GROMACS .gro file of C-alpha atoms in nm:
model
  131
    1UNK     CA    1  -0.174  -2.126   0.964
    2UNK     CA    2  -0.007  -1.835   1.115
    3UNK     CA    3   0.307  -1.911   0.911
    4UNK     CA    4   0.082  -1.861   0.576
    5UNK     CA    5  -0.094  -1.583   0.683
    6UNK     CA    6   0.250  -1.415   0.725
    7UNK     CA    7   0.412  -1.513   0.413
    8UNK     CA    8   0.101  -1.411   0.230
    9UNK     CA    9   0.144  -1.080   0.433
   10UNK     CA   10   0.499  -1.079   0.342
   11UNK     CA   11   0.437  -1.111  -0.028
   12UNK     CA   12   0.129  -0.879  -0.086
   13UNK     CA   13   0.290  -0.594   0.105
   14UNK     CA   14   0.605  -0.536  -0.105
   15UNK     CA   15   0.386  -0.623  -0.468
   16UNK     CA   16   0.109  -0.374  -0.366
   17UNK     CA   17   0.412  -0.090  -0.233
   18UNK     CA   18   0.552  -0.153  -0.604
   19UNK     CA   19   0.226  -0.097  -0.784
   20UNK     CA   20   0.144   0.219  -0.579
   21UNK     CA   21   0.542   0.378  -0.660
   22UNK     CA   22   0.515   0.304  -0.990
   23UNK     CA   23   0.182   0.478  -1.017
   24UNK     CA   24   0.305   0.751  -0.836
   25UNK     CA   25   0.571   0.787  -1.089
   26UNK     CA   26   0.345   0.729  -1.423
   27UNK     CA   27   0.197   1.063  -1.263
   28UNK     CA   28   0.439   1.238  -1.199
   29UNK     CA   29   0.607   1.151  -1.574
   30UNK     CA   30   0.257   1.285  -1.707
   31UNK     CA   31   0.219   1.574  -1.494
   32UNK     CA   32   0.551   1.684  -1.617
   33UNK     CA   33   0.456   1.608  -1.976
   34UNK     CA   34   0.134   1.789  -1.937
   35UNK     CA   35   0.320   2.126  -1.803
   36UNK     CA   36   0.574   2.129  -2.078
   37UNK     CA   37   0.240   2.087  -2.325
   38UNK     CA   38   0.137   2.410  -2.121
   39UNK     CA   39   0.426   2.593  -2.150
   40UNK     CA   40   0.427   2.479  -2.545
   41UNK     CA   41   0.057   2.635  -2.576
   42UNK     CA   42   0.141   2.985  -2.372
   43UNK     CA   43   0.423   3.013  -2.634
   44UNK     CA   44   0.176   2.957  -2.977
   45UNK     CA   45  -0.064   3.196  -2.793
   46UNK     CA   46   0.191   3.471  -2.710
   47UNK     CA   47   0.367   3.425  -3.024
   48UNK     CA   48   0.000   3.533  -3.205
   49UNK     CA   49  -0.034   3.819  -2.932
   50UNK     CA   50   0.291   3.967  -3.005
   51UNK     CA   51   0.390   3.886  -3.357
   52UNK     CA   52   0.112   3.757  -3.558
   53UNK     CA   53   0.288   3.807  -3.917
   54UNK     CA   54   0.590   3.637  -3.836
   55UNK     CA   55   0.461   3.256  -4.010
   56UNK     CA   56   0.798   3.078  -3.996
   57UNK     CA   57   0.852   3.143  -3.576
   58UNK     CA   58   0.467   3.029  -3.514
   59UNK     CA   59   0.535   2.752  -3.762
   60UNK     CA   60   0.826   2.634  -3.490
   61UNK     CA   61   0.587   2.701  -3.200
   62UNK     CA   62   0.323   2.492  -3.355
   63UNK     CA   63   0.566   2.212  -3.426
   64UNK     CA   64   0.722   2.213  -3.076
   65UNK     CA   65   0.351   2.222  -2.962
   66UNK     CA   66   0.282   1.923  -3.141
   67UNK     CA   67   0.596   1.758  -3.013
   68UNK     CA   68   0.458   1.805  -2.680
   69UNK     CA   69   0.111   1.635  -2.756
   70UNK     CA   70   0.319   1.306  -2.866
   71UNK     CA   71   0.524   1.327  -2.531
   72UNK     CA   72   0.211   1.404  -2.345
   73UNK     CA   73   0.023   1.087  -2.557
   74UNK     CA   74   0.306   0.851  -2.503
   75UNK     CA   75   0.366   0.967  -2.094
   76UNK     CA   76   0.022   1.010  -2.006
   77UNK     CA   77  -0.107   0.681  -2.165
   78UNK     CA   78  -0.119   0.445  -1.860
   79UNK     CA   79  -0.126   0.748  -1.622
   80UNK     CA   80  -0.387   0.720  -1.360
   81UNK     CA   81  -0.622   1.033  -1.539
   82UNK     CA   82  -1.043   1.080  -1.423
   83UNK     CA   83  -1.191   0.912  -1.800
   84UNK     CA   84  -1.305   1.255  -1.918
   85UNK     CA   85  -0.884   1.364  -1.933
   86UNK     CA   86  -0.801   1.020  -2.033
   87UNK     CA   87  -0.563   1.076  -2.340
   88UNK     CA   88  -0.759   0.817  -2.552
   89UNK     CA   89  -1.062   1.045  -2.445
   90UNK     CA   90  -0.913   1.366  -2.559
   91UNK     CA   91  -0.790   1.247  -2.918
   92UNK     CA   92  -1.057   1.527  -3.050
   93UNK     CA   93  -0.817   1.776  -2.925
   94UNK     CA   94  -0.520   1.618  -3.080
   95UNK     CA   95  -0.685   1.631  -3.419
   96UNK     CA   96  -0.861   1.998  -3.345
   97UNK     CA   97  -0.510   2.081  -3.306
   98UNK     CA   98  -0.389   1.914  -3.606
   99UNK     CA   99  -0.604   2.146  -3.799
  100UNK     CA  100  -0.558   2.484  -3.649
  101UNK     CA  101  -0.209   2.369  -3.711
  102UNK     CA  102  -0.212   2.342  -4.063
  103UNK     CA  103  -0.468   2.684  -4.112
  104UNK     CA  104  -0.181   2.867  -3.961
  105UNK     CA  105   0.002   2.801  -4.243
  106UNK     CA  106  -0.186   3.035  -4.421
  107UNK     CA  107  -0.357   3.275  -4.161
  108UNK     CA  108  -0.382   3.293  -3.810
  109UNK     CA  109  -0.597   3.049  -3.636
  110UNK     CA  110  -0.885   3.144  -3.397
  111UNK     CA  111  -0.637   2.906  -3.174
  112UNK     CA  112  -0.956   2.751  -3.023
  113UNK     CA  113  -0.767   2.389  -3.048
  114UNK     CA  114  -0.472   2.626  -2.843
  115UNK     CA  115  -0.753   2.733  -2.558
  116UNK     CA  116  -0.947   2.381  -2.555
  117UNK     CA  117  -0.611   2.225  -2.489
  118UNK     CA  118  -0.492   2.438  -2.188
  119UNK     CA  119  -0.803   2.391  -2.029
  120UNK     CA  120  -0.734   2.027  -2.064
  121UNK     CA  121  -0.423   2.049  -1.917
  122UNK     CA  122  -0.556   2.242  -1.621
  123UNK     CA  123  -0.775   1.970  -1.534
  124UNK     CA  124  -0.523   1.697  -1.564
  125UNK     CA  125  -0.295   1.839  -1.372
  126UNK     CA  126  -0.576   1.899  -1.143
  127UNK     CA  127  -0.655   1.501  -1.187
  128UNK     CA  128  -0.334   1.376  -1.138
  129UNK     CA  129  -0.199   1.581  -0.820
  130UNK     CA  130  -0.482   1.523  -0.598
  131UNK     CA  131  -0.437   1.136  -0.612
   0.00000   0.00000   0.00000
């Protein structure tokens, strides 16, 4: 009996030490994800701060912004995030982003999508370092 009870110990321990390290590292991959998306935004809002007029560089921080979203999607999918940051949750954002992204072709954007996002991020980082 003892003999079972200690193999069963010896088999849960190291499965459940696996699961928590490689939920430890699905956050961390996201967090980093979700700071590059940050970094992406800051540049698309000081871009419009400093240079409004100049379409084809906010056209390249747009599309490096939406890079970011696809790395964030893709890293943060099985990452341990509260439901209301849940990626799946937060596919209004994408698609708000989609279209300020495709009015700043022609004008600039009130970069709402821009503002709704960094709050986002905020929180998941917020989320995912206090596990």
């Amino acid at each position: 009996m003892i003999g079972l009870v200690v193999g069963l110990v010896a088999f849960w321990v190291p499965i459940r030490m696996d699961r928590q390290a490689q939920e430890r590292e699905r956050s961390r991959t996201c967090v980093d994800a979700v700071i590059d998306l940050r970094a992406a935004l800051r540049t698309i809002e000081n871009g419009y701060a400093t240079n409004p007029d100049h379409k084809s560089e906010r056209t390249v921080d747009w599309a490096a912004g939406k890079a970011e979203i696809e790395r964030v999607r893709a890293s943060c999918l099985d990452a341990p995030l509260a439901s209301a940051n849940g990626v799946e949750q937060s596919k209004m954002l994408w698609q708000q982003y989609d279209t300020e992204q495709n009015a700043a072709r022609h004008s600039p954007p009130p970069l709402e999508a821009v503002r709704a996002l960094d709050a986002w991020t905020l929180d998941a980082i917020a989320d995912l370092t206090q596990r």
